[in-house]
mmCIF file of C-alpha atoms and ligand atoms in Angstrom:
data_model
loop_
_atom_site.group_PDB
_atom_site.id
_atom_site.type_symbol
_atom_site.label_atom_id
_atom_site.label_comp_id
_atom_site.label_asym_id
_atom_site.label_seq_id
_atom_site.Cartn_x
_atom_site.Cartn_y
_atom_site.Cartn_z
ATOM 1 C CA MET A 1336 71.084 125.082 110.015
ATOM 2 C CA SER A 1337 73.933 126.595 108.020
ATOM 3 C CA PHE A 1338 74.011 130.058 106.458
ATOM 4 C CA ASP A 1339 76.316 131.576 103.891
ATOM 5 C CA SER A 1340 77.703 135.041 104.540
ATOM 6 C CA LYS A 1341 75.020 136.757 102.374
ATOM 7 C CA GLN A 1342 72.350 135.467 104.754
ATOM 8 C CA ILE A 1343 73.987 136.824 107.890
ATOM 9 C CA ARG A 1344 73.101 140.258 109.312
ATOM 10 C CA ASN A 1345 74.927 141.876 112.201
ATOM 11 C CA VAL A 1346 72.475 144.263 113.832
ATOM 12 C CA VAL A 1347 73.276 146.491 116.802
ATOM 13 C CA LEU A 1348 70.556 147.905 119.064
ATOM 14 C CA LEU A 1349 71.513 151.241 120.553
ATOM 15 C CA GLY A 1350 69.790 154.179 122.209
ATOM 16 C CA HIS A 1351 69.551 156.381 125.284
ATOM 17 C CA SER A 1352 69.447 154.547 128.603
ATOM 18 C CA GLY A 1353 66.124 152.861 129.364
ATOM 19 C CA VAL A 1354 64.447 153.350 125.971
ATOM 20 C CA GLY A 1355 63.691 149.626 125.784
ATOM 21 C CA LYS A 1356 66.520 147.997 123.788
ATOM 22 C CA THR A 1357 66.771 144.872 125.943
ATOM 23 C CA THR A 1358 62.983 144.475 125.970
ATOM 24 C CA LEU A 1359 62.961 144.811 122.175
ATOM 25 C CA ALA A 1360 65.749 142.219 121.823
ATOM 26 C CA GLU A 1361 63.755 139.845 124.016
ATOM 27 C CA ALA A 1362 60.649 140.371 121.863
ATOM 28 C CA MET A 1363 62.673 139.693 118.696
ATOM 29 C CA LEU A 1364 64.052 136.439 120.125
ATOM 30 C CA PHE A 1365 60.537 135.406 121.102
ATOM 31 C CA GLU A 1366 59.026 136.267 117.708
ATOM 32 C CA GLY A 1367 61.852 134.391 115.985
ATOM 33 C CA GLY A 1368 61.097 131.299 118.091
ATOM 34 C CA GLU A 1369 64.482 131.302 119.861
ATOM 35 C CA ILE A 1370 62.843 131.462 123.309
ATOM 36 C CA SER A 1371 59.444 130.187 124.374
ATOM 37 C CA ARG A 1372 58.741 132.848 126.989
ATOM 38 C CA ARG A 1373 59.529 136.560 126.997
ATOM 39 C CA GLY A 1374 61.580 137.573 130.011
ATOM 40 C CA SER A 1375 61.453 141.060 131.508
ATOM 41 C CA VAL A 1376 64.112 143.457 132.767
ATOM 42 C CA GLU A 1377 62.195 143.871 136.039
ATOM 43 C CA GLU A 1378 62.220 140.131 136.685
ATOM 44 C CA GLY A 1379 65.895 139.888 135.731
ATOM 45 C CA ASN A 1380 65.319 137.038 133.293
ATOM 46 C CA THR A 1381 66.096 138.483 129.871
ATOM 47 C CA VAL A 1382 68.589 136.752 127.588
ATOM 48 C CA SER A 1383 70.619 139.970 127.224
ATOM 49 C CA ASP A 1384 70.967 141.139 130.806
ATOM 50 C CA TYR A 1385 72.229 137.878 132.270
ATOM 51 C CA THR A 1386 74.905 139.029 134.728
ATOM 52 C CA ASP A 1387 74.295 139.490 138.467
ATOM 53 C CA LEU A 1388 75.499 143.071 138.193
ATOM 54 C CA GLU A 1389 72.918 143.845 135.515
ATOM 55 C CA HIS A 1390 70.186 142.246 137.637
ATOM 56 C CA GLU A 1391 71.265 144.421 140.586
ATOM 57 C CA ARG A 1392 71.335 147.600 138.472
ATOM 58 C CA GLY A 1393 68.181 146.766 136.491
ATOM 59 C CA GLY A 1394 69.760 147.631 133.134
ATOM 60 C CA SER A 1395 72.429 146.619 130.616
ATOM 61 C CA LEU A 1396 76.089 147.151 131.404
ATOM 62 C CA PHE A 1397 77.679 145.052 128.650
ATOM 63 C CA ALA A 1398 77.087 144.487 124.956
ATOM 64 C CA SER A 1399 75.539 141.053 124.541
ATOM 65 C CA LEU A 1400 75.244 138.912 121.451
ATOM 66 C CA GLU A 1401 72.153 136.926 120.559
ATOM 67 C CA HIS A 1402 71.115 135.089 117.414
ATOM 68 C CA VAL A 1403 67.761 134.819 115.753
ATOM 69 C CA SER A 1404 66.788 133.083 112.513
ATOM 70 C CA TRP A 1405 64.228 134.943 110.443
ATOM 71 C CA LYS A 1406 63.013 133.463 107.165
ATOM 72 C CA ASP A 1407 66.254 132.471 105.407
ATOM 73 C CA SER A 1408 68.558 134.830 107.333
ATOM 74 C CA LYS A 1409 70.521 134.632 110.526
ATOM 75 C CA ILE A 1410 70.472 137.850 112.521
ATOM 76 C CA ASN A 1411 73.267 138.397 115.011
ATOM 77 C CA LEU A 1412 71.734 140.864 117.408
ATOM 78 C CA ILE A 1413 73.943 142.945 119.693
ATOM 79 C CA ASP A 1414 72.109 144.641 122.561
ATOM 80 C CA THR A 1415 74.157 147.516 124.020
ATOM 81 C CA PRO A 1416 73.974 149.534 127.253
ATOM 82 C CA GLY A 1417 72.484 153.038 127.009
ATOM 83 C CA LEU A 1418 74.507 154.687 129.766
ATOM 84 C CA ASP A 1419 77.312 156.716 128.186
ATOM 85 C CA ASP A 1420 79.780 155.395 130.800
ATOM 86 C CA PHE A 1421 79.734 152.205 128.742
ATOM 87 C CA ILE A 1422 80.164 153.796 125.305
ATOM 88 C CA GLY A 1423 83.146 151.499 124.616
ATOM 89 C CA GLU A 1424 80.727 148.555 124.427
ATOM 90 C CA VAL A 1425 78.665 150.434 121.825
ATOM 91 C CA VAL A 1426 81.662 151.440 119.716
ATOM 92 C CA SER A 1427 82.975 147.858 119.580
ATOM 93 C CA ALA A 1428 79.534 146.613 118.530
ATOM 94 C CA LEU A 1429 79.143 149.313 115.855
ATOM 95 C CA ARG A 1430 82.455 148.356 114.273
ATOM 96 C CA VAL A 1431 81.098 144.923 113.344
ATOM 97 C CA ALA A 1432 77.479 145.904 112.633
ATOM 98 C CA THR A 1433 75.954 146.063 109.169
ATOM 99 C CA THR A 1434 72.855 147.834 110.496
ATOM 100 C CA ALA A 1435 72.311 150.096 113.496
ATOM 101 C CA VAL A 1436 68.877 150.186 115.092
ATOM 102 C CA LEU A 1437 68.619 153.448 117.013
ATOM 103 C CA VAL A 1438 65.786 153.102 119.522
ATOM 104 C CA HIS A 1439 63.837 156.159 120.743
ATOM 105 C CA ASN A 1440 61.099 156.317 123.315
ATOM 106 C CA ALA A 1441 57.711 157.806 122.382
ATOM 107 C CA ARG A 1442 57.245 158.857 126.006
ATOM 108 C CA SER A 1443 60.370 161.049 126.197
ATOM 109 C CA GLY A 1444 61.079 161.901 122.568
ATOM 110 C CA VAL A 1445 64.595 162.104 121.129
ATOM 111 C CA GLU A 1446 67.047 162.178 124.022
ATOM 112 C CA VAL A 1447 70.611 163.377 124.350
ATOM 113 C CA GLY A 1448 72.035 159.836 124.297
ATOM 114 C CA ALA A 1449 70.567 159.328 120.820
ATOM 115 C CA GLU A 1450 72.329 162.442 119.525
ATOM 116 C CA LEU A 1451 75.673 161.219 120.813
ATOM 117 C CA LEU A 1452 75.109 157.759 119.341
ATOM 118 C CA TRP A 1453 74.157 159.280 116.000
ATOM 119 C CA GLU A 1454 77.627 160.827 115.806
ATOM 120 C CA TYR A 1455 79.150 157.344 116.137
ATOM 121 C CA ILE A 1456 76.742 155.939 113.533
ATOM 122 C CA GLU A 1457 77.877 158.674 111.145
ATOM 123 C CA THR A 1458 81.551 158.133 111.978
ATOM 124 C CA PHE A 1459 81.282 154.441 111.124
ATOM 125 C CA ASP A 1460 78.938 155.204 108.204
ATOM 126 C CA THR A 1461 76.564 152.459 109.370
ATOM 127 C CA PRO A 1462 73.111 152.244 107.727
ATOM 128 C CA ALA A 1463 70.534 153.017 110.419
ATOM 129 C CA ILE A 1464 66.896 152.265 111.171
ATOM 130 C CA PHE A 1465 65.017 154.162 113.873
ATOM 131 C CA VAL A 1466 62.540 152.396 116.147
ATOM 132 C CA ILE A 1467 60.123 154.482 118.207
ATOM 133 C CA ASN A 1468 59.339 152.356 121.232
ATOM 134 C CA GLN A 1469 56.924 152.391 124.181
ATOM 135 C CA ILE A 1470 54.008 153.347 121.921
ATOM 136 C CA ASP A 1471 51.643 151.683 124.407
ATOM 137 C CA HIS A 1472 52.534 154.158 127.179
ATOM 138 C CA GLU A 1473 49.806 156.596 128.229
ATOM 139 C CA LYS A 1474 52.138 159.525 127.556
ATOM 140 C CA ALA A 1475 53.398 158.202 124.214
ATOM 141 C CA ASP A 1476 53.549 160.868 121.507
ATOM 142 C CA PHE A 1477 54.673 159.261 118.261
ATOM 143 C CA ASP A 1478 54.161 162.345 116.077
ATOM 144 C CA ALA A 1479 56.210 164.606 118.369
ATOM 145 C CA THR A 1480 59.032 162.037 118.557
ATOM 146 C CA LEU A 1481 59.057 161.679 114.780
ATOM 147 C CA GLU A 1482 59.126 165.473 114.321
ATOM 148 C CA GLN A 1483 62.032 165.729 116.760
ATOM 149 C CA ALA A 1484 63.905 162.985 114.920
ATOM 150 C CA ILE A 1485 63.437 164.775 111.572
ATOM 151 C CA ALA A 1486 64.469 168.113 113.127
ATOM 152 C CA ARG A 1487 67.629 166.630 114.646
ATOM 153 C CA PHE A 1488 68.710 164.023 112.116
ATOM 154 C CA GLY A 1489 67.351 165.483 108.874
ATOM 155 C CA ASN A 1490 64.913 164.659 106.094
ATOM 156 C CA LYS A 1491 66.451 161.246 105.526
ATOM 157 C CA VAL A 1492 64.255 160.153 108.450
ATOM 158 C CA MET A 1493 61.331 158.638 106.591
ATOM 159 C CA PRO A 1494 58.536 156.786 108.416
ATOM 160 C CA PHE A 1495 57.467 153.522 106.808
ATOM 161 C CA GLN A 1496 55.648 151.968 109.748
ATOM 162 C CA TYR A 1497 53.611 153.958 112.207
ATOM 163 C CA PRO A 1498 51.019 153.338 114.925
ATOM 164 C CA LEU A 1499 47.366 154.003 114.208
ATOM 165 C CA ASN A 1500 46.383 154.567 117.832
ATOM 166 C CA PRO A 1501 49.342 155.305 120.137
ATOM 167 C CA GLY A 1502 48.692 155.335 123.889
ATOM 168 C CA LEU A 1503 46.946 152.935 126.242
ATOM 169 C CA GLY A 1504 44.727 151.340 123.579
ATOM 170 C CA PHE A 1505 47.605 150.796 121.122
ATOM 171 C CA ASN A 1506 47.014 147.709 118.984
ATOM 172 C CA SER A 1507 47.539 148.579 115.314
ATOM 173 C CA ILE A 1508 50.442 149.411 113.044
ATOM 174 C CA ILE A 1509 50.325 150.680 109.483
ATOM 175 C CA ASP A 1510 53.040 149.349 107.187
ATOM 176 C CA ALA A 1511 53.271 151.835 104.330
ATOM 177 C CA LEU A 1512 55.715 149.667 102.344
ATOM 178 C CA ARG A 1513 53.479 146.614 102.311
ATOM 179 C CA MET A 1514 50.305 148.739 102.299
ATOM 180 C CA VAL A 1515 48.863 146.694 105.116
ATOM 181 C CA MET A 1516 47.575 147.236 108.656
ATOM 182 C CA TYR A 1517 48.691 144.869 111.420
ATOM 183 C CA TYR A 1518 46.172 144.472 114.214
ATOM 184 C CA PHE A 1519 47.389 142.856 117.446
ATOM 185 C CA PRO A 1520 44.495 141.062 119.187
ATOM 186 C CA ASN A 1521 43.927 141.283 122.949
ATOM 187 C CA GLY A 1522 46.057 138.783 124.835
ATOM 188 C CA GLY A 1523 48.882 138.796 122.271
ATOM 189 C CA GLY A 1524 49.637 136.320 119.534
ATOM 190 C CA LYS A 1525 50.275 136.819 115.854
ATOM 191 C CA PRO A 1526 48.958 140.069 114.364
ATOM 192 C CA GLU A 1527 46.035 139.966 111.940
ATOM 193 C CA LYS A 1528 46.634 141.536 108.529
ATOM 194 C CA HIS A 1529 43.992 143.998 107.334
ATOM 195 C CA PRO A 1530 43.765 146.169 104.230
ATOM 196 C CA PHE A 1531 45.398 149.582 104.398
ATOM 197 C CA PRO A 1532 42.745 151.935 105.858
ATOM 198 C CA MET A 1533 42.458 154.792 103.364
ATOM 199 C CA PRO A 1534 41.417 158.188 104.767
ATOM 200 C CA LYS A 1535 38.153 159.525 103.297
ATOM 201 C CA LYS A 1536 39.696 162.940 102.727
ATOM 202 C CA ARG A 1537 43.301 163.986 102.334
ATOM 203 C CA GLY A 1538 44.878 164.861 105.720
ATOM 204 C CA GLN A 1539 42.204 163.096 107.749
ATOM 205 C CA MET A 1540 44.517 160.472 109.273
ATOM 206 C CA LYS A 1541 46.360 161.508 112.402
ATOM 207 C CA CYS A 1542 49.780 160.083 111.476
ATOM 208 C CA THR A 1543 50.639 160.282 107.812
ATOM 209 C CA ALA A 1544 53.691 158.754 106.256
ATOM 210 C CA SER A 1545 54.462 161.490 103.777
ATOM 211 C CA SER A 1546 52.449 164.682 104.176
HETATM 212 N N1 GTP B 2939 55.178 150.275 128.416
HETATM 213 C C1 GTP B 2939 56.318 149.858 127.865
HETATM 214 N N2 GTP B 2939 57.403 149.706 128.640
HETATM 215 C C2 GTP B 2939 58.548 149.276 128.048
HETATM 216 C C3 GTP B 2939 58.637 149.001 126.655
HETATM 217 N N3 GTP B 2939 59.908 148.637 126.382
HETATM 218 C C4 GTP B 2939 60.578 148.687 127.536
HETATM 219 N N4 GTP B 2939 59.763 149.062 128.553
HETATM 220 C C5 GTP B 2939 60.159 149.244 129.967
HETATM 221 O O1 GTP B 2939 61.164 150.259 130.008
HETATM 222 C C6 GTP B 2939 62.145 149.945 131.006
HETATM 223 C C7 GTP B 2939 63.523 149.915 130.377
HETATM 224 O O2 GTP B 2939 63.572 148.846 129.458
HETATM 225 P P1 GTP B 2939 64.943 148.175 128.983
HETATM 226 O O3 GTP B 2939 64.583 147.164 127.955
HETATM 227 O O4 GTP B 2939 65.762 147.747 130.145
HETATM 228 O O5 GTP B 2939 65.652 149.427 128.323
HETATM 229 P P2 GTP B 2939 67.160 149.494 127.771
HETATM 230 O O6 GTP B 2939 67.121 150.471 126.657
HETATM 231 O O7 GTP B 2939 67.664 148.136 127.483
HETATM 232 O O8 GTP B 2939 67.918 150.116 129.031
HETATM 233 P P3 GTP B 2939 69.529 150.171 129.259
HETATM 234 O O9 GTP B 2939 70.065 148.850 128.944
HETATM 235 O O10 GTP B 2939 69.652 150.532 130.716
HETATM 236 O O11 GTP B 2939 70.024 151.262 128.372
HETATM 237 C C8 GTP B 2939 61.723 148.610 131.595
HETATM 238 O O12 GTP B 2939 60.973 148.894 132.775
HETATM 239 C C9 GTP B 2939 60.822 148.012 130.542
HETATM 240 O O13 GTP B 2939 59.854 147.119 131.066
HETATM 241 C C10 GTP B 2939 57.448 149.180 125.855
HETATM 242 O O14 GTP B 2939 57.430 148.994 124.620
HETATM 243 N N5 GTP B 2939 56.341 149.608 126.529
HETATM 244 MG MG1 MG B 2940 69.325 147.140 128.152
#
């Protein structure tokens, strides 16, 4: 398949060490049909962390480039290491990226690595999207992480997708742009689309997109 330059996106995944960037990259490759089975960092079989050294350390040490086709676009995905010892890998990736995806962890909130990376995003003036990850963790606190992100990075942080039920039973996302709820059935597979669940009274929903 060939793409012209307007259809190509260079996206860099960055974030504090261990937030889940490599796992997210693996999920994106799987959803895009590039791989038929999702590998895991623990099993040492992700596309991104392919070196022996990364398998030994159980985390990314190098920026790695993957490709995924999505609808009529080609996304060049660069997964970067979170440890600040390897910041050079992140800086090189940011220089060629059209979009930065700054990943946070709902279990730990906004961490110091994210603040440092934000300075680089601002230096390169790269448009950024935040992803709040690990929503399924028993200690996940989406609202607190979002509040921290707004407090630290300003009012430009605007949620447009958020989880309906973070924590162990997590299975639904609200997409406020498309006005739709995605429900992920037990056992995985494609999400079901449901109508946007409207609260009966104002302020009744736990996570609101714009209150
Ligand atoms: N429960 C849960 N665990 C996750 C999720 N994403 C990642 N993990 C786990 O978090 C740990 C770190 O994940 P990685 O994908 O290696 O994180 P990373 O940001 O790439 O880490 P570095 O490359 O070392 O910066 C692994 O044990 C993953 O299995 C998630 O959405 N939910
Ligand atoms: Mg990684």
